[in-house]
């Protein structure tokens, strides 16, 4: 993902987390994100937070309002290109707009999951053919975005909207849709009917 896009995500959430990852051969690579997603820093020298602040063009006032951290990659995240736990996630045929967020629906053989679309959309737009996989360390689930065999992003599930009010609303919508589908079937409209009830 382009640094400009990462900067926008971080500014929007008010958080910049810079991660250091050391592989089995002692090679250090860096990832960056807002704590809810992270992306590899590629083609750059080793960065300190001061460098990131300058690259992101943050004023002192902006820095004072943001959480800035430089730390090792959490042990429960695997930033390798492959992970034994990963299973493929299909991008749903719809998104949800709720509480000011656009939420992407991901389907896996283990059930449905949700992520904020803003964390995956730039990768989908920039890299045609990206695939999403669910990973787990046995305690938390997260999503790996891959281009071919290469890991290009990590995104955590979004659960902030999951409450009784939202569930009740979705159940009401589902009942209404089912009733309208049945009604259309009863009048002989099965598939390929008009997209709107009438023309203006």
mmCIF file of C-alpha atoms in Angstrom, residues 33-141:
data_model
loop_
_atom_site.group_PDB
_atom_site.id
_atom_site.type_symbol
_atom_site.label_atom_id
_atom_site.label_comp_id
_atom_site.label_asym_id
_atom_site.label_seq_id
_atom_site.Cartn_x
_atom_site.Cartn_y
_atom_site.Cartn_z
ATOM 1 C CA UNK A 33 -0.414 0.781 10.686
ATOM 2 C CA UNK A 34 -2.889 2.059 13.232
ATOM 3 C CA UNK A 35 -3.127 -1.007 15.465
ATOM 4 C CA UNK A 36 -6.186 -2.304 13.617
ATOM 5 C CA UNK A 37 -4.261 -2.995 10.417
ATOM 6 C CA UNK A 38 -0.637 -2.983 9.315
ATOM 7 C CA UNK A 39 1.300 -2.985 6.066
ATOM 8 C CA UNK A 40 4.934 -3.610 5.100
ATOM 9 C CA UNK A 41 7.373 -0.725 4.704
ATOM 10 C CA UNK A 42 9.307 -1.626 1.577
ATOM 11 C CA UNK A 43 12.106 0.081 -0.320
ATOM 12 C CA UNK A 44 12.976 2.325 2.619
ATOM 13 C CA UNK A 45 15.869 2.442 5.084
ATOM 14 C CA UNK A 46 15.231 1.525 8.722
ATOM 15 C CA UNK A 47 12.773 4.069 10.093
ATOM 16 C CA UNK A 48 12.392 5.596 13.538
ATOM 17 C CA UNK A 49 9.144 7.276 14.560
ATOM 18 C CA UNK A 50 10.722 10.705 13.958
ATOM 19 C CA UNK A 51 11.236 9.703 10.331
ATOM 20 C CA UNK A 52 7.632 8.516 10.006
ATOM 21 C CA UNK A 53 6.324 11.756 11.488
ATOM 22 C CA UNK A 54 8.273 13.695 8.873
ATOM 23 C CA UNK A 55 7.201 11.461 5.996
ATOM 24 C CA UNK A 56 3.557 11.741 7.100
ATOM 25 C CA UNK A 57 3.999 15.519 7.385
ATOM 26 C CA UNK A 58 2.482 15.715 10.861
ATOM 27 C CA UNK A 59 2.489 19.029 12.660
ATOM 28 C CA UNK A 60 3.378 19.214 16.361
ATOM 29 C CA UNK A 61 -0.297 19.745 17.206
ATOM 30 C CA UNK A 62 -1.274 16.663 15.219
ATOM 31 C CA UNK A 63 1.413 14.626 16.958
ATOM 32 C CA UNK A 64 0.158 15.702 20.380
ATOM 33 C CA UNK A 65 -3.301 14.323 19.563
ATOM 34 C CA UNK A 66 -2.064 11.002 18.200
ATOM 35 C CA UNK A 67 -0.868 7.764 19.758
ATOM 36 C CA UNK A 68 2.661 7.103 18.459
ATOM 37 C CA UNK A 69 4.350 3.786 19.251
ATOM 38 C CA UNK A 70 7.410 1.930 17.961
ATOM 39 C CA UNK A 71 7.542 -1.673 19.112
ATOM 40 C CA UNK A 72 8.176 -5.281 18.187
ATOM 41 C CA UNK A 73 5.522 -7.169 16.251
ATOM 42 C CA UNK A 74 3.033 -8.745 18.694
ATOM 43 C CA UNK A 75 3.775 -12.431 19.192
ATOM 44 C CA UNK A 76 0.228 -13.401 18.215
ATOM 45 C CA UNK A 77 0.597 -11.985 14.687
ATOM 46 C CA UNK A 78 2.382 -14.013 12.040
ATOM 47 C CA UNK A 79 3.754 -11.673 9.373
ATOM 48 C CA UNK A 80 5.245 -14.450 7.298
ATOM 49 C CA UNK A 81 3.888 -15.020 3.811
ATOM 50 C CA UNK A 82 2.408 -18.375 4.862
ATOM 51 C CA UNK A 83 0.667 -19.605 7.986
ATOM 52 C CA UNK A 84 -0.554 -23.130 8.729
ATOM 53 C CA UNK A 85 -3.803 -21.851 10.202
ATOM 54 C CA UNK A 86 -4.952 -19.787 7.234
ATOM 55 C CA UNK A 87 -8.188 -20.529 5.430
ATOM 56 C CA UNK A 88 -9.543 -18.663 2.432
ATOM 57 C CA UNK A 89 -12.068 -15.875 2.990
ATOM 58 C CA UNK A 90 -14.509 -14.894 0.260
ATOM 59 C CA UNK A 91 -15.398 -11.242 -0.027
ATOM 60 C CA UNK A 92 -19.155 -10.962 0.413
ATOM 61 C CA UNK A 93 -21.476 -9.686 -2.255
ATOM 62 C CA UNK A 94 -22.409 -6.676 -0.125
ATOM 63 C CA UNK A 95 -21.050 -4.256 2.445
ATOM 64 C CA UNK A 96 -22.726 -2.706 5.464
ATOM 65 C CA UNK A 97 -22.827 1.002 6.216
ATOM 66 C CA UNK A 98 -23.442 1.375 9.921
ATOM 67 C CA UNK A 99 -22.422 3.907 12.545
ATOM 68 C CA UNK A 100 -20.347 5.872 10.052
ATOM 69 C CA UNK A 101 -18.302 2.815 8.996
ATOM 70 C CA UNK A 102 -18.335 0.769 5.812
ATOM 71 C CA UNK A 103 -18.005 -2.858 6.842
ATOM 72 C CA UNK A 104 -16.944 -5.622 4.469
ATOM 73 C CA UNK A 105 -18.482 -9.050 5.000
ATOM 74 C CA UNK A 106 -16.036 -11.968 4.707
ATOM 75 C CA UNK A 107 -17.206 -15.578 4.457
ATOM 76 C CA UNK A 108 -15.058 -18.518 5.547
ATOM 77 C CA UNK A 109 -15.669 -22.194 6.200
ATOM 78 C CA UNK A 110 -15.674 -21.236 9.895
ATOM 79 C CA UNK A 111 -18.373 -18.592 9.539
ATOM 80 C CA UNK A 112 -18.759 -14.920 8.675
ATOM 81 C CA UNK A 113 -16.431 -12.143 9.778
ATOM 82 C CA UNK A 114 -16.379 -8.387 9.369
ATOM 83 C CA UNK A 115 -13.622 -5.859 8.682
ATOM 84 C CA UNK A 116 -13.619 -2.159 7.986
ATOM 85 C CA UNK A 117 -13.479 -1.840 4.225
ATOM 86 C CA UNK A 118 -11.104 1.108 4.332
ATOM 87 C CA UNK A 119 -8.301 -1.249 5.389
ATOM 88 C CA UNK A 120 -8.617 -3.619 2.427
ATOM 89 C CA UNK A 121 -10.049 -1.463 -0.373
ATOM 90 C CA UNK A 122 -6.773 0.333 -1.278
ATOM 91 C CA UNK A 123 -5.039 -3.033 -1.636
ATOM 92 C CA UNK A 124 -7.857 -4.398 -3.784
ATOM 93 C CA UNK A 125 -7.773 -1.304 -5.996
ATOM 94 C CA UNK A 126 -3.971 -1.181 -6.322
ATOM 95 C CA UNK A 127 -3.238 -4.894 -6.654
ATOM 96 C CA UNK A 128 -5.621 -6.768 -8.897
ATOM 97 C CA UNK A 129 -6.201 -10.310 -7.727
ATOM 98 C CA UNK A 130 -5.521 -9.981 -3.994
ATOM 99 C CA UNK A 131 -6.886 -12.761 -1.815
ATOM 100 C CA UNK A 132 -7.887 -12.681 1.842
ATOM 101 C CA UNK A 133 -7.209 -15.438 4.367
ATOM 102 C CA UNK A 134 -8.253 -15.844 7.975
ATOM 103 C CA UNK A 135 -5.430 -16.651 10.363
ATOM 104 C CA UNK A 136 -5.481 -17.462 14.050
ATOM 105 C CA UNK A 137 -3.006 -18.038 16.842
ATOM 106 C CA UNK A 138 -5.626 -20.003 18.754
ATOM 107 C CA UNK A 139 -6.788 -16.966 20.710
ATOM 108 C CA UNK A 140 -7.409 -14.171 18.213
ATOM 109 C CA UNK A 141 -8.454 -14.248 14.572
#
